[in-house]
Structures are given as structure tokens and as C-alpha cells.
Coordinates of C-alpha atoms in Angstrom, one line a residue:
E661 CA 23.2 50.2 11.8
Q662 CA 25.7 52.7 10.5
I663 CA 28.9 53.0 12.5
V664 CA 30.3 56.4 13.0
K665 CA 34.0 56.6 12.2
H666 CA 36.1 58.6 14.6
R667 CA 37.0 61.9 13.0
E668 CA 38.4 65.4 13.8
Q669 CA 36.0 67.5 15.9
Y670 CA 35.5 71.2 15.8
D671 CA 34.9 74.1 18.1
G672 CA 32.0 75.4 16.1
I673 CA 29.7 74.6 13.2
V674 CA 27.5 77.3 11.5
I675 CA 24.4 76.5 9.4
N676 CA 23.7 79.8 7.7
A677 CA 20.7 80.7 5.5
C678 CA 19.8 77.1 4.6
F679 CA 18.3 75.3 7.7
G680 CA 14.8 75.6 6.3
N681 CA 15.9 73.8 3.2
F682 CA 16.7 70.5 4.9
Y683 CA 14.0 67.9 4.8
D684 CA 15.1 66.3 8.1
P685 CA 16.4 69.1 10.4
V686 CA 16.8 66.9 13.4
S687 CA 19.1 64.6 11.5
V688 CA 21.1 67.6 10.4
L689 CA 21.6 68.7 14.1
T690 CA 22.5 65.1 15.0
A691 CA 25.1 64.9 12.3
A692 CA 26.6 68.3 13.1
S693 CA 26.7 67.6 16.8
K694 CA 28.9 64.5 16.2
G695 CA 31.5 66.8 14.6
L696 CA 31.6 69.1 17.7
K697 CA 34.0 69.0 20.6
N698 CA 32.5 69.1 24.1
D699 CA 31.5 72.8 24.7
G700 CA 31.6 73.4 21.0
I701 CA 28.8 75.5 19.5
I702 CA 26.4 74.7 16.7
A703 CA 24.6 77.8 15.4
I704 CA 21.7 78.1 13.0
T705 CA 21.6 81.6 11.5
H706 CA 19.8 83.7 8.9
P707 CA 20.6 87.4 8.2
L708 CA 17.0 88.1 7.1
G709 CA 15.2 86.4 9.9
A710 CA 12.5 83.8 10.5
Q711 CA 9.7 85.8 8.9
F712 CA 11.6 85.9 5.6
V713 CA 12.0 82.1 5.7
K714 CA 8.4 81.7 6.6
K715 CA 7.4 83.6 3.4
L716 CA 9.7 81.4 1.3
H717 CA 8.2 78.3 2.8
T718 CA 4.7 79.5 2.0
E719 CA 5.6 80.4 -1.6
D720 CA 7.7 77.3 -2.3
P721 CA 7.4 74.5 0.3
E722 CA 9.2 72.0 -1.9
T723 CA 12.4 74.1 -1.9
V724 CA 11.9 75.4 1.7
P725 CA 10.0 72.6 3.5
H726 CA 10.4 74.0 7.0
N727 CA 10.2 77.3 8.9
L728 CA 13.0 78.3 11.2
P729 CA 12.2 76.8 14.6
S730 CA 10.8 78.9 17.4
Q731 CA 12.7 78.8 20.7
D732 CA 10.4 76.1 22.1
I733 CA 10.7 73.9 19.0
F734 CA 14.4 74.4 18.8
E735 CA 14.8 73.2 22.4
E736 CA 12.7 70.2 21.6
M737 CA 14.8 69.4 18.5
I738 CA 18.1 69.5 20.3
R739 CA 16.6 67.1 22.9
E740 CA 16.0 64.6 20.1
S741 CA 19.6 65.1 18.8
Q742 CA 23.0 64.2 20.3
P743 CA 24.1 65.7 23.7
L744 CA 23.2 69.4 23.1
S745 CA 22.1 72.1 25.5
M746 CA 20.3 75.4 24.6
Y747 CA 22.9 78.2 24.5
S748 CA 21.3 81.3 22.9
F749 CA 18.3 82.3 20.9
I750 CA 17.9 85.8 19.2
E751 CA 15.4 87.0 16.6
E752 CA 16.4 90.7 16.6
I753 CA 19.2 92.9 17.8
D754 CA 19.6 96.5 18.6
S755 CA 22.3 98.2 16.5
P756 CA 23.2 101.8 15.7
D757 CA 22.3 103.2 12.3
D758 CA 24.4 105.7 10.2
K759 CA 23.5 108.5 12.6
N760 CA 24.3 106.4 15.7
N761 CA 20.7 106.0 16.6
D762 CA 19.6 102.6 18.0
T763 CA 17.5 100.6 15.6
S764 CA 16.2 97.0 15.7
Q765 CA 17.5 94.6 13.1
V766 CA 15.8 91.4 12.3
I767 CA 18.1 88.4 12.3
Y768 CA 17.8 84.7 13.3
Y769 CA 20.4 83.1 15.6
A770 CA 19.7 79.9 17.5
S771 CA 22.6 78.0 19.1
A772 CA 23.3 75.0 21.2
K773 CA 26.4 73.8 23.1
K774 CA 27.7 70.3 23.0
V775 CA 27.6 68.8 26.5
P776 CA 29.2 65.6 27.8
Q777 CA 25.8 63.8 28.4
I778 CA 22.1 63.9 27.9
T779 CA 19.3 62.1 29.8
I780 CA 17.7 59.5 27.6
Q781 CA 13.9 59.7 27.1
N782 CA 13.3 56.2 28.4
T783 CA 15.3 54.7 31.3
I784 CA 16.2 51.2 30.3
H785 CA 16.0 48.5 33.0
L786 CA 17.9 45.3 32.2
R787 CA 18.2 42.3 34.5
G788 CA 20.1 39.1 33.6
P789 CA 23.1 36.8 34.1
V790 CA 26.5 38.3 33.3
D791 CA 28.1 36.6 30.3
S792 CA 31.9 36.0 29.9
G793 CA 31.8 38.0 26.7
Y794 CA 34.7 38.3 24.3
G795 CA 37.4 38.6 26.9
R796 CA 38.6 41.9 25.5
G797 CA 37.6 44.5 28.1
G798 CA 40.1 43.5 30.8
K799 CA 42.7 41.6 28.8
K800 CA 43.2 44.0 25.9
L801 CA 41.9 47.4 27.2
G802 CA 42.4 47.1 31.0
V803 CA 38.7 48.0 31.5
P804 CA 36.9 44.9 32.7
T805 CA 33.3 44.6 31.5
A806 CA 30.2 42.8 32.5
N807 CA 28.3 41.7 29.4
L808 CA 24.6 41.2 28.8
P809 CA 24.2 39.5 25.4
C810 CA 21.6 40.3 22.8
S811 CA 20.3 36.7 22.9
L812 CA 18.7 37.6 26.2
F813 CA 17.5 41.0 25.2
A814 CA 17.0 40.9 21.5
N815 CA 13.7 42.7 21.5
A816 CA 14.9 45.2 24.1
L817 CA 18.0 46.3 22.2
Q818 CA 16.6 46.2 18.7
N819 CA 15.6 49.9 18.7
V820 CA 18.2 51.2 21.2
P821 CA 20.8 53.2 19.2
T822 CA 24.4 52.0 19.5
G823 CA 26.6 54.1 21.6
V824 CA 28.0 54.8 25.0
Y825 CA 25.5 55.1 27.9
F826 CA 25.8 55.5 31.7
G827 CA 23.7 54.6 34.7
W828 CA 23.6 52.5 37.8
A829 CA 24.3 48.7 38.3
V830 CA 23.7 46.2 41.1
I831 CA 25.1 42.7 41.3
E832 CA 22.6 40.6 43.1
G833 CA 23.9 38.4 45.9
D834 CA 23.3 37.0 49.4
G835 CA 25.6 39.5 51.0
E836 CA 28.5 37.1 51.6
K837 CA 30.6 38.5 48.8
K838 CA 31.7 42.1 48.9
G839 CA 30.1 44.5 46.4
R840 CA 26.8 42.6 46.0
N841 CA 23.5 44.2 46.5
A842 CA 25.2 47.6 46.4
I843 CA 24.6 50.3 43.8
H844 CA 27.6 51.1 41.5
K845 CA 28.2 53.7 38.8
A846 CA 28.4 52.2 35.4
V847 CA 29.4 53.2 31.8
C848 CA 28.1 51.0 29.1
N849 CA 28.7 50.4 25.4
V850 CA 25.7 49.1 23.5
G851 CA 26.8 47.8 20.1
Y852 CA 29.3 45.7 18.2
S853 CA 32.8 47.0 19.2
P854 CA 33.6 47.9 15.6
T855 CA 37.3 48.8 16.3
F856 CA 38.2 45.1 16.7
D857 CA 38.5 44.1 13.0
G858 CA 37.5 40.5 12.5
E859 CA 36.4 40.3 16.1
E860 CA 33.3 42.4 16.1
N861 CA 30.4 41.3 18.3
K862 CA 28.2 39.0 16.3
E863 CA 25.2 40.5 18.0
K864 CA 24.4 43.8 19.7
I865 CA 25.4 43.4 23.4
V866 CA 25.6 45.6 26.5
E867 CA 29.1 45.9 27.8
A868 CA 29.0 47.5 31.2
H869 CA 32.1 48.7 33.1
L870 CA 31.4 49.3 36.8
I871 CA 33.2 52.4 38.0
V872 CA 34.6 51.1 41.3
N873 CA 37.8 51.2 43.3
D874 CA 40.1 48.2 43.7
G875 CA 38.7 45.9 46.3
D876 CA 35.1 47.3 46.2
I877 CA 33.9 44.0 44.6
D878 CA 35.2 40.5 45.4
G879 CA 36.2 38.4 42.4
D880 CA 34.5 38.4 39.0
F881 CA 30.8 37.9 38.7
Y882 CA 30.4 35.8 35.6
G883 CA 27.1 34.0 35.8
E884 CA 25.8 36.2 38.6
T885 CA 22.7 38.3 38.0
M886 CA 23.1 42.0 37.3
R887 CA 20.6 44.8 37.3
L888 CA 21.4 47.7 35.1
A889 CA 19.6 51.0 34.8
L890 CA 20.7 53.0 31.7
I891 CA 19.7 56.7 32.2
G892 CA 22.1 58.8 30.1
F893 CA 23.9 58.9 26.7
L894 CA 27.4 60.1 26.1
R895 CA 28.2 59.5 22.4
P896 CA 27.6 57.2 19.4
E897 CA 29.6 54.0 18.9
M898 CA 32.6 54.8 16.8
K899 CA 35.3 52.9 14.9
F900 CA 38.7 54.1 16.0
E901 CA 41.9 53.9 13.9
S902 CA 44.1 52.5 16.7
F903 CA 43.9 51.0 20.2
P904 CA 45.5 54.0 21.9
A905 CA 42.7 56.2 20.4
L906 CA 40.1 53.7 21.6
I907 CA 41.6 53.5 25.1
S908 CA 41.7 57.3 25.3
A909 CA 38.1 57.6 24.3
I910 CA 37.1 54.9 26.9
M911 CA 39.0 56.7 29.7
N912 CA 37.2 59.9 28.7
D913 CA 33.8 58.1 28.7
K914 CA 34.6 56.7 32.1
A915 CA 35.4 60.2 33.5
N916 CA 32.4 61.8 31.9
A917 CA 30.1 59.1 33.2
K918 CA 31.6 59.3 36.7
D919 CA 31.1 63.1 36.8
A920 CA 27.6 62.9 35.4
L921 CA 26.5 60.4 38.0
D922 CA 27.6 62.8 40.7
L923 CA 25.0 65.3 39.5
S924 CA 21.7 65.4 41.5
T925 CA 19.8 64.8 38.3
Y926 CA 21.2 61.3 38.1
T927 CA 21.8 60.5 41.8
E928 CA 18.0 60.7 42.1
F929 CA 17.8 57.5 40.1
T930 CA 19.4 55.5 42.9
K931 CA 16.1 55.8 44.8
D932 CA 14.5 53.5 42.2
P933 CA 13.2 50.3 43.9
F934 CA 14.6 48.4 40.9
L935 CA 18.1 49.3 42.3
M936 CA 17.3 49.8 46.0
N937 CA 15.7 46.4 46.6
P938 CA 17.7 43.7 44.8
Q939 CA 16.4 41.1 47.2
V940 CA 12.8 41.6 45.8
H941 CA 12.2 39.4 42.8
W942 CA 11.8 41.5 39.6
I943 CA 10.6 40.6 36.1
G944 CA 10.5 43.5 33.6
G945 CA 7.0 44.3 32.2
D946 CA 8.2 44.7 28.6
G947 CA 9.6 41.3 28.0
G948 CA 11.7 38.4 29.2
D949 CA 11.3 35.8 32.0
E950 CA 12.6 35.0 35.5
S951 CA 16.2 34.7 34.2
A952 CA 16.4 37.8 32.0
S953 CA 13.9 40.6 31.5
Y954 CA 13.7 44.3 30.7
K955 CA 11.5 47.4 31.0
F956 CA 11.5 50.9 29.5
I957 CA 10.3 53.7 31.7
K958 CA 9.6 57.2 30.3
N959 CA 11.5 60.0 32.0

């Protein structure tokens, strides 16, 4: 998979009078959104309006393969892209003419705002033993992680885009050790940790950091079974130029995940029996066995 290199981000990106010319407009939105700061705006504009582009598309579909999207289609497109939220949609404006009379002017303006998170289309349920991993999260970054290796979930992770996700986690237990059978907030990296030159993960893994206070969980939980429900996406996996830049991004991810999981949209997921009933034996219906399994659930 292609790794996105960390780069400068912008307050706004405008795609003017050319959006219909792109063969894959969703990929264009995805690429543009990666260059936006949170709350940044991506705007698709055309001074002659959607009907003008429709005429060009009809006359020469090879040069103009797409019409400008309607509001419904635009909202669907941004849901398929990176974290974007509908901001504004205008197809005509009232403006004064030379004699100061109000007239309608045809234009096209569709915009979306970069948001810290989006809900993924399919909640990912993973259950398996926690691996010791590469020993980097706590030792090098000060952010201990609970790792679920690809060897247990190769088929599950194959088509999951690399990036930073968030959700809920449960460490199964008999109740004797603090923090077991309780639902915890989690921020997770799915990928290869490309910033560690020469020490990249050999396989795609899930590195979950449980967002808890000191003392909430007794000891480490290597070898214990974790249930993880990934429900939202924050950003693609990136290669950072330095450890301080990486650490800054991780702290930002942690804060964004914590805030997102306070929203009612995401607290509702804690009612899922997968999380609420860790004493009940669970084997995911999409693959795996009693030791490790997974299931995708459409939201």
C-alpha cells in the first residue's frame, strides 16, 4: 500500500472549472482532503454552472467524463473520501445588475469541511490474544500499545486501509484483575509504522492504545484476550520526518479519539453485546477460530 508522507496542510483547497474532467473524482477528493487542516475547506467551483458542464459532458465525454455532482451525490462522495462533512452547496446566487436590480446568476459551488473523524462504513470486530509486538509504543513513544498481529487476522486486514482508527476495547478476564471485562476507549493504528526506518512492521498489524488513566488497568495484558470494535477513522498512516513530529501526531490522534468517543454517535456502540458481554463466548462470523476471529458489520 502507498504510505502518505507527512506534509504541510492548508486552510483551503479550491478545484475550479475542472472537476468534471477527472476520471476518478472520489480519489481527487481523498487526495485533496489529506492536504487540509482540520476545519479546512475543500471547494469545487465552476463560474458557468452545472448545466454548462453537463453540455460539455454530452458533447465530449472523453474530455469531460463526469457531470458536476448534485447535492445528494456530493454528500455520498465525501462519505467515501477522508474525514469530510458537508459545508455548503449553491447552484445560483442573487446579485445586483448594473442598475442595482436583483438577478439570479448561475454558478456551481460545493464545499466540504475537514473534520477530525468519520464513521467507517463497516464496524470491525476483532477478538484475539494480545501480542508483545515490537516494544516501541511504551519504550520509545510513551504510548503503550496492545497489538493484534496480521498472522491472526490476515484476511480481515487485507482490505482495511492503513491509518488511524478509534473505537472501544475490552480485555477479557475473570474479574480478579482490575480493568478486565470493562469497556475502554481506544485509538488504533492499522499498518506498518513506516516512521521506524529499518524497523517497520513486517506485516500489517493493529496497534491499539487504550485511553485510560493510571491505575485503571492492573499490569500489562500480553497473552490476554482483547475484543476490539473499530468504529471510526481519523487519518491515513503517514511517514513522519522525526520522532517529535510522530509523537505530536499521536497525542493529537489520542485527543481526537477521546473527544469523538464522548459523542452520542459513538457511545451508542458500547451497547453492542460484543462489548457488553465479554463472558459470553464469541467467534466472529467472517473468519477465524476460538482463539482469534473477526466480523464486519455494516453501519
